[in-house]
Structure formats: C-alpha cells, structure tokens
C-alpha cells in the first residue's frame, strides 16, 4: 500500500444529520407503504443500516446485492459484474436501491437496468456521495447525501483495498511523496 494519510472530508455528525434528513424524506414519500430496501455491498452497508434505522411509518424489508468494485485499485474498470444477486423477488414491489457513491454512473446504470428487467412496481435510488465530474452516463438519483469533489474517499463502509470501512467519517486518501 502506497504511503498515505487520511484527511477528514465529512465528519460523523454531518453524516448522521444528512442521513436522518434523507430518511425523513423517504419516510414521507413511502408513508404507509411496503418498501424493499436493496443495499449494494459492500460499500453501502453502513449507509443502508443508518438509513433503515431512521425510517418511520412504513414497512420495510431489506436485501443486498453485491457487484464488482475497484478491487485493490483506485480507478474503476468500467466493467460491472454481479457477485451476489438478490434473495427477495422484486417483481411488483416498491424498491429503493441504496449506493455509497455515484462516480462514472456505470455501476448504478447497470444495477438499475438489472432491477428494471424484473419489473418492480417502482424503483428509486439513494446515494450517499455524488462525484459528478467523471460521469459517463446519466443515471437517476432520487435521494442524494452530499456532492463531493473528484477525490478518492474511504470510511463509513467505503474501503480502500478492504481497509478503512470502520471509520465513522468520510476521509480522503492523500498519497505522500506524489
Ligand atoms: P461508478 O464509477 O460506476 O459510478 O462507481 C463505481 C463504484 O466505485 C461505486 O460503486 C463506488 O463504490 C466505487 N467508488 C467510486 N468512487 C470511489 C471512491 O472515491 N472510493 C472508493 N473506495 N470507491 C469508490
């Protein structure tokens, strides 16, 4: 691993306040309805858990889908592969896809198409972090936490080569000796 340090970008307090706001909006939008929340592993697992615990007045079920990510590198390959598909049926259900980061948009585009093919009653997407600068495809994002610059981030479930998922804040990886 290259010599680096982690520089805080979004503190834990700001994250929890924003996640509560998003959850409140989702609670209003789906009031009294059944919602299948689909977290994208592994990066969205903390965001998904915090979002769920702040939803009120609706019935939820939770499932997870895993797809290939950056692996050990910090650049996307652009190739998306499903490593673990859903256990719950999607057809006819109200589905909320929960993602950690939208960058090029390729991952979300692929997963949204994958779910649409199974004919959900509705499909919306919540994203914690939006990096709009390298977008290659336009994707629908219904609930957005923060817009961030084009930097490589870790923490709050998001890793670098499986490290740093435990950090309670979002930090930027700064490489030393560059
Ligand atoms: P995409 O480029 O397809 O929008 O994003 C691909 C995936 O790369 C996302 O699911 C997200 O988990 C991951 N990703 C995007 N930016 C970063 C980043 O700054 N740090 C980490 N660890 N993963 C990222």
PDB file of C-alpha atoms and ligand atoms in Angstrom:
ATOM      1  CA  UNK A   1       0.000   0.000   0.000  1.00  0.00           C
ATOM      2  CA  UNK A   2       1.431   3.394  -1.024  1.00  0.00           C
ATOM      3  CA  UNK A   3       2.385   5.828   1.730  1.00  0.00           C
ATOM      4  CA  UNK A   4      -0.695   7.883   2.506  1.00  0.00           C
ATOM      5  CA  UNK A   5      -2.735   9.673   5.124  1.00  0.00           C
ATOM      6  CA  UNK A   6      -6.494  10.046   5.570  1.00  0.00           C
ATOM      7  CA  UNK A   7      -7.817  13.598   5.637  1.00  0.00           C
ATOM      8  CA  UNK A   8     -11.352  14.049   7.049  1.00  0.00           C
ATOM      9  CA  UNK A   9     -13.877  15.336   4.490  1.00  0.00           C
ATOM     10  CA  UNK A  10     -17.307  14.745   6.101  1.00  0.00           C
ATOM     11  CA  UNK A  11     -17.467  14.378   9.884  1.00  0.00           C
ATOM     12  CA  UNK A  12     -19.628  11.763  11.615  1.00  0.00           C
ATOM     13  CA  UNK A  13     -22.091  14.375  12.929  1.00  0.00           C
ATOM     14  CA  UNK A  14     -22.686  15.793   9.459  1.00  0.00           C
ATOM     15  CA  UNK A  15     -23.183  12.293   8.059  1.00  0.00           C
ATOM     16  CA  UNK A  16     -25.781  11.316  10.638  1.00  0.00           C
ATOM     17  CA  UNK A  17     -27.668  14.616  10.260  1.00  0.00           C
ATOM     18  CA  UNK A  18     -27.820  14.238   6.465  1.00  0.00           C
ATOM     19  CA  UNK A  19     -28.797  10.559   6.634  1.00  0.00           C
ATOM     20  CA  UNK A  20     -31.631  11.478   9.032  1.00  0.00           C
ATOM     21  CA  UNK A  21     -32.821  14.131   6.526  1.00  0.00           C
ATOM     22  CA  UNK A  22     -32.798  11.624   3.665  1.00  0.00           C
ATOM     23  CA  UNK A  23     -34.626   9.050   5.802  1.00  0.00           C
ATOM     24  CA  UNK A  24     -37.266  11.616   6.733  1.00  0.00           C
ATOM     25  CA  UNK A  25     -37.866  12.423   3.060  1.00  0.00           C
ATOM     26  CA  UNK A  26     -38.070   8.718   2.172  1.00  0.00           C
ATOM     27  CA  UNK A  27     -40.459   8.122   5.105  1.00  0.00           C
ATOM     28  CA  UNK A  28     -42.756  10.868   3.818  1.00  0.00           C
ATOM     29  CA  UNK A  29     -42.611   9.608   0.224  1.00  0.00           C
ATOM     30  CA  UNK A  30     -43.418   5.983   1.146  1.00  0.00           C
ATOM     31  CA  UNK A  31     -45.723   6.637   4.140  1.00  0.00           C
ATOM     32  CA  UNK A  32     -47.842   3.569   4.967  1.00  0.00           C
ATOM     33  CA  UNK A  33     -46.384   1.529   2.109  1.00  0.00           C
ATOM     34  CA  UNK A  34     -44.134  -1.535   1.824  1.00  0.00           C
ATOM     35  CA  UNK A  35     -40.575  -0.805   0.748  1.00  0.00           C
ATOM     36  CA  UNK A  36     -37.869  -3.239  -0.273  1.00  0.00           C
ATOM     37  CA  UNK A  37     -34.525  -1.594   0.528  1.00  0.00           C
ATOM     38  CA  UNK A  38     -31.685  -3.019  -1.570  1.00  0.00           C
ATOM     39  CA  UNK A  39     -28.194  -2.189  -0.314  1.00  0.00           C
ATOM     40  CA  UNK A  40     -25.250  -2.511  -2.683  1.00  0.00           C
ATOM     41  CA  UNK A  41     -22.416  -4.401  -0.989  1.00  0.00           C
ATOM     42  CA  UNK A  42     -20.076  -3.813   0.384  1.00  0.00           C
ATOM     43  CA  UNK A  43     -19.656  -0.051   0.386  1.00  0.00           C
ATOM     44  CA  UNK A  44     -23.271   0.906   1.193  1.00  0.00           C
ATOM     45  CA  UNK A  45     -23.733  -1.357   4.213  1.00  0.00           C
ATOM     46  CA  UNK A  46     -23.235   1.342   6.871  1.00  0.00           C
ATOM     47  CA  UNK A  47     -25.263   3.987   4.987  1.00  0.00           C
ATOM     48  CA  UNK A  48     -28.012   1.426   4.421  1.00  0.00           C
ATOM     49  CA  UNK A  49     -28.113   0.434   8.115  1.00  0.00           C
ATOM     50  CA  UNK A  50     -28.252   4.054   9.308  1.00  0.00           C
ATOM     51  CA  UNK A  51     -30.898   4.943   6.711  1.00  0.00           C
ATOM     52  CA  UNK A  52     -33.077   1.998   7.772  1.00  0.00           C
ATOM     53  CA  UNK A  53     -32.913   2.870  11.459  1.00  0.00           C
ATOM     54  CA  UNK A  54     -34.227   6.338  10.670  1.00  0.00           C
ATOM     55  CA  UNK A  55     -37.220   5.291   8.550  1.00  0.00           C
ATOM     56  CA  UNK A  56     -40.632   5.700  10.180  1.00  0.00           C
ATOM     57  CA  UNK A  57     -44.217   4.897   9.277  1.00  0.00           C
ATOM     58  CA  UNK A  58     -43.595   2.322   6.547  1.00  0.00           C
ATOM     59  CA  UNK A  59     -42.961  -1.408   6.382  1.00  0.00           C
ATOM     60  CA  UNK A  60     -39.501  -2.344   5.149  1.00  0.00           C
ATOM     61  CA  UNK A  61     -37.717  -5.432   4.013  1.00  0.00           C
ATOM     62  CA  UNK A  62     -34.012  -5.479   3.288  1.00  0.00           C
ATOM     63  CA  UNK A  63     -31.895  -7.321   0.777  1.00  0.00           C
ATOM     64  CA  UNK A  64     -28.379  -6.900  -0.573  1.00  0.00           C
ATOM     65  CA  UNK A  65     -26.775  -7.191  -3.967  1.00  0.00           C
ATOM     66  CA  UNK A  66     -23.010  -7.349  -4.440  1.00  0.00           C
ATOM     67  CA  UNK A  67     -21.163  -6.254  -7.526  1.00  0.00           C
ATOM     68  CA  UNK A  68     -17.548  -5.895  -8.536  1.00  0.00           C
ATOM     69  CA  UNK A  69     -15.903  -2.662  -7.446  1.00  0.00           C
ATOM     70  CA  UNK A  70     -12.492  -1.066  -7.775  1.00  0.00           C
ATOM     71  CA  UNK A  71     -10.816  -4.036  -6.067  1.00  0.00           C
ATOM     72  CA  UNK A  72      -7.366  -3.020  -4.949  1.00  0.00           C
ATOM     73  CA  UNK A  73      -7.025  -0.110  -7.375  1.00  0.00           C
ATOM     74  CA  UNK A  74      -8.464   3.389  -7.093  1.00  0.00           C
ATOM     75  CA  UNK A  75      -9.754   3.583 -10.679  1.00  0.00           C
ATOM     76  CA  UNK A  76     -12.929   1.976 -11.934  1.00  0.00           C
ATOM     77  CA  UNK A  77     -12.591  -0.671 -14.635  1.00  0.00           C
ATOM     78  CA  UNK A  78     -15.972   0.272 -16.067  1.00  0.00           C
ATOM     79  CA  UNK A  79     -16.929  -3.394 -16.094  1.00  0.00           C
ATOM     80  CA  UNK A  80     -19.721  -4.277 -13.666  1.00  0.00           C
ATOM     81  CA  UNK A  81     -20.267  -7.839 -12.535  1.00  0.00           C
ATOM     82  CA  UNK A  82     -22.877  -9.151 -10.096  1.00  0.00           C
ATOM     83  CA  UNK A  83     -21.161 -11.227  -7.414  1.00  0.00           C
ATOM     84  CA  UNK A  84     -24.290 -11.878  -5.321  1.00  0.00           C
ATOM     85  CA  UNK A  85     -27.814 -11.383  -6.588  1.00  0.00           C
ATOM     86  CA  UNK A  86     -30.943 -10.617  -4.547  1.00  0.00           C
ATOM     87  CA  UNK A  87     -32.703 -13.271  -2.481  1.00  0.00           C
ATOM     88  CA  UNK A  88     -36.003 -11.354  -2.446  1.00  0.00           C
ATOM     89  CA  UNK A  89     -38.250 -11.167  -5.531  1.00  0.00           C
ATOM     90  CA  UNK A  90     -38.504  -7.651  -6.957  1.00  0.00           C
ATOM     91  CA  UNK A  91     -41.470  -8.004  -9.309  1.00  0.00           C
ATOM     92  CA  UNK A  92     -44.382  -5.734  -8.367  1.00  0.00           C
ATOM     93  CA  UNK A  93     -42.563  -4.229  -5.349  1.00  0.00           C
ATOM     94  CA  UNK A  94     -41.546  -0.712  -4.406  1.00  0.00           C
ATOM     95  CA  UNK A  95     -37.748  -0.851  -4.411  1.00  0.00           C
ATOM     96  CA  UNK A  96     -35.168   1.587  -3.062  1.00  0.00           C
ATOM     97  CA  UNK A  97     -31.629   0.920  -4.289  1.00  0.00           C
ATOM     98  CA  UNK A  98     -29.010   2.220  -1.838  1.00  0.00           C
ATOM     99  CA  UNK A  99     -25.498   3.009  -3.104  1.00  0.00           C
ATOM    100  CA  UNK A 100     -22.451   4.567  -1.440  1.00  0.00           C
ATOM    101  CA  UNK A 101     -21.030   6.622  -4.348  1.00  0.00           C
ATOM    102  CA  UNK A 102     -22.022   7.521  -7.883  1.00  0.00           C
ATOM    103  CA  UNK A 103     -18.970   8.408  -9.969  1.00  0.00           C
ATOM    104  CA  UNK A 104     -18.978   7.452 -13.682  1.00  0.00           C
ATOM    105  CA  UNK A 105     -22.541   6.181 -13.170  1.00  0.00           C
ATOM    106  CA  UNK A 106     -21.783   2.821 -14.801  1.00  0.00           C
ATOM    107  CA  UNK A 107     -22.467   0.718 -11.681  1.00  0.00           C
ATOM    108  CA  UNK A 108     -25.846   2.312 -10.977  1.00  0.00           C
ATOM    109  CA  UNK A 109     -26.842   2.246 -14.636  1.00  0.00           C
ATOM    110  CA  UNK A 110     -26.113  -1.476 -14.745  1.00  0.00           C
ATOM    111  CA  UNK A 111     -27.909  -2.305 -11.488  1.00  0.00           C
ATOM    112  CA  UNK A 112     -30.941  -0.128 -12.236  1.00  0.00           C
ATOM    113  CA  UNK A 113     -31.321  -1.907 -15.604  1.00  0.00           C
ATOM    114  CA  UNK A 114     -30.871  -5.269 -13.878  1.00  0.00           C
ATOM    115  CA  UNK A 115     -33.701  -4.478 -11.439  1.00  0.00           C
ATOM    116  CA  UNK A 116     -35.972  -2.873 -14.072  1.00  0.00           C
ATOM    117  CA  UNK A 117     -35.841  -6.102 -16.077  1.00  0.00           C
ATOM    118  CA  UNK A 118     -37.604  -7.780 -13.120  1.00  0.00           C
ATOM    119  CA  UNK A 119     -40.489  -5.256 -13.295  1.00  0.00           C
ATOM    120  CA  UNK A 120     -40.614  -3.655  -9.854  1.00  0.00           C
ATOM    121  CA  UNK A 121     -43.698  -1.508  -9.173  1.00  0.00           C
ATOM    122  CA  UNK A 122     -41.328   1.410  -8.660  1.00  0.00           C
ATOM    123  CA  UNK A 123     -37.577   1.863  -8.426  1.00  0.00           C
ATOM    124  CA  UNK A 124     -35.799   4.771  -6.782  1.00  0.00           C
ATOM    125  CA  UNK A 125     -32.159   5.238  -5.837  1.00  0.00           C
ATOM    126  CA  UNK A 126     -30.495   6.757  -2.768  1.00  0.00           C
ATOM    127  CA  UNK A 127     -26.816   7.678  -2.976  1.00  0.00           C
ATOM    128  CA  UNK A 128     -24.704   8.972  -0.119  1.00  0.00           C
ATOM    129  CA  UNK A 129     -21.964  10.645  -2.184  1.00  0.00           C
ATOM    130  CA  UNK A 130     -22.151  12.118  -5.673  1.00  0.00           C
ATOM    131  CA  UNK A 131     -18.962  12.757  -7.684  1.00  0.00           C
ATOM    132  CA  UNK A 132     -20.452  14.444 -10.786  1.00  0.00           C
ATOM    133  CA  UNK A 133     -17.168  15.304 -12.521  1.00  0.00           C
ATOM    134  CA  UNK A 134     -16.411  11.956 -14.146  1.00  0.00           C
ATOM    135  CA  UNK A 135     -19.965  10.969 -15.070  1.00  0.00           C
ATOM    136  CA  UNK A 136     -20.029   8.923 -18.286  1.00  0.00           C
ATOM    137  CA  UNK A 137     -23.719   8.059 -18.296  1.00  0.00           C
ATOM    138  CA  UNK A 138     -26.635   9.946 -16.834  1.00  0.00           C
ATOM    139  CA  UNK A 139     -28.333   7.981 -14.069  1.00  0.00           C
ATOM    140  CA  UNK A 140     -31.413   8.698 -11.987  1.00  0.00           C
ATOM    141  CA  UNK A 141     -30.627   9.569  -8.364  1.00  0.00           C
ATOM    142  CA  UNK A 142     -33.698  10.332  -6.228  1.00  0.00           C
ATOM    143  CA  UNK A 143     -32.072  10.910  -2.817  1.00  0.00           C
ATOM    144  CA  UNK A 144     -28.553  12.341  -2.623  1.00  0.00           C
ATOM    145  CA  UNK A 145     -26.480  12.891   0.510  1.00  0.00           C
ATOM    146  CA  UNK A 146     -23.505  15.049  -0.483  1.00  0.00           C
ATOM    147  CA  UNK A 147     -21.809  16.238  -3.648  1.00  0.00           C
ATOM    148  CA  UNK A 148     -18.043  15.774  -3.270  1.00  0.00           C
ATOM    149  CA  UNK A 149     -15.027  16.648  -5.434  1.00  0.00           C
ATOM    150  CA  UNK A 150     -13.213  14.139  -7.636  1.00  0.00           C
ATOM    151  CA  UNK A 151     -11.144  12.581  -4.833  1.00  0.00           C
ATOM    152  CA  UNK A 152     -10.763   9.001  -3.600  1.00  0.00           C
ATOM    153  CA  UNK A 153     -12.654   8.579  -0.336  1.00  0.00           C
ATOM    154  CA  UNK A 154     -12.882   5.927   2.381  1.00  0.00           C
ATOM    155  CA  UNK A 155     -14.785   5.397   5.631  1.00  0.00           C
ATOM    156  CA  UNK A 156     -18.423   4.911   6.703  1.00  0.00           C
ATOM    157  CA  UNK A 157     -18.432   1.499   4.974  1.00  0.00           C
ATOM    158  CA  UNK A 158     -16.301   2.572   1.988  1.00  0.00           C
ATOM    159  CA  UNK A 159     -12.919   0.881   1.605  1.00  0.00           C
ATOM    160  CA  UNK A 160      -9.552   1.099   0.017  1.00  0.00           C
ATOM    161  CA  UNK A 161      -8.415  -2.485  -0.615  1.00  0.00           C
ATOM    162  CA  UNK A 162     -10.751  -3.578   2.233  1.00  0.00           C
ATOM    163  CA  UNK A 163      -9.232  -1.100   4.695  1.00  0.00           C
ATOM    164  CA  UNK A 164     -10.908   1.849   6.455  1.00  0.00           C
ATOM    165  CA  UNK A 165     -14.549   0.697   6.262  1.00  0.00           C
ATOM    166  CA  UNK A 166     -14.746   1.142  10.049  1.00  0.00           C
ATOM    167  CA  UNK A 167     -14.047   4.901  10.062  1.00  0.00           C
ATOM    168  CA  UNK A 168     -17.106   6.809  11.376  1.00  0.00           C
ATOM    169  CA  UNK A 169     -16.382   9.698   8.972  1.00  0.00           C
ATOM    170  CA  UNK A 170     -15.636  10.089   5.243  1.00  0.00           C
ATOM    171  CA  UNK A 171     -11.962  10.776   4.587  1.00  0.00           C
ATOM    172  CA  UNK A 172      -9.863  11.499   1.504  1.00  0.00           C
ATOM    173  CA  UNK A 173      -6.846   9.301   0.788  1.00  0.00           C
ATOM    174  CA  UNK A 174      -3.895  11.638   0.256  1.00  0.00           C
ATOM    175  CA  UNK A 175      -0.814   9.988  -1.218  1.00  0.00           C
ATOM    176  CA  UNK A 176       2.508  11.186   0.179  1.00  0.00           C
ATOM    177  CA  UNK A 177       5.613  11.774  -1.956  1.00  0.00           C
ATOM    178  CA  UNK A 178       3.482  12.452  -5.078  1.00  0.00           C
TER     179      UNK A 178
HETATM  180  P1  LIG B   1     -19.153   4.270 -10.813  1.00  0.00           P
HETATM  181  O1  LIG B   1     -17.924   4.843 -11.422  1.00  0.00           O
HETATM  182  O2  LIG B   1     -19.621   3.047 -11.529  1.00  0.00           O
HETATM  183  O3  LIG B   1     -20.252   5.303 -10.645  1.00  0.00           O
HETATM  184  O4  LIG B   1     -18.746   3.811  -9.371  1.00  0.00           O
HETATM  185  C1  LIG B   1     -18.208   2.549  -9.251  1.00  0.00           C
HETATM  186  C2  LIG B   1     -18.064   2.135  -7.833  1.00  0.00           C
HETATM  187  O5  LIG B   1     -16.840   2.636  -7.437  1.00  0.00           O
HETATM  188  C3  LIG B   1     -19.105   2.626  -6.852  1.00  0.00           C
HETATM  189  O6  LIG B   1     -19.981   1.602  -6.506  1.00  0.00           O
HETATM  190  C4  LIG B   1     -18.308   3.008  -5.641  1.00  0.00           C
HETATM  191  O7  LIG B   1     -18.478   2.047  -4.623  1.00  0.00           O
HETATM  192  C5  LIG B   1     -16.866   2.967  -6.113  1.00  0.00           C
HETATM  193  N1  LIG B   1     -16.219   4.258  -5.925  1.00  0.00           N
HETATM  194  C6  LIG B   1     -16.408   5.394  -6.613  1.00  0.00           C
HETATM  195  N2  LIG B   1     -15.650   6.387  -6.100  1.00  0.00           N
HETATM  196  C7  LIG B   1     -14.982   5.832  -5.056  1.00  0.00           C
HETATM  197  C8  LIG B   1     -14.083   6.366  -4.067  1.00  0.00           C
HETATM  198  O8  LIG B   1     -13.728   7.552  -4.034  1.00  0.00           O
HETATM  199  N3  LIG B   1     -13.618   5.483  -3.116  1.00  0.00           N
HETATM  200  C9  LIG B   1     -13.982   4.171  -3.099  1.00  0.00           C
HETATM  201  N4  LIG B   1     -13.451   3.395  -2.160  1.00  0.00           N
HETATM  202  N5  LIG B   1     -14.836   3.648  -4.005  1.00  0.00           N
HETATM  203  C10 LIG B   1     -15.348   4.474  -4.960  1.00  0.00           C
END
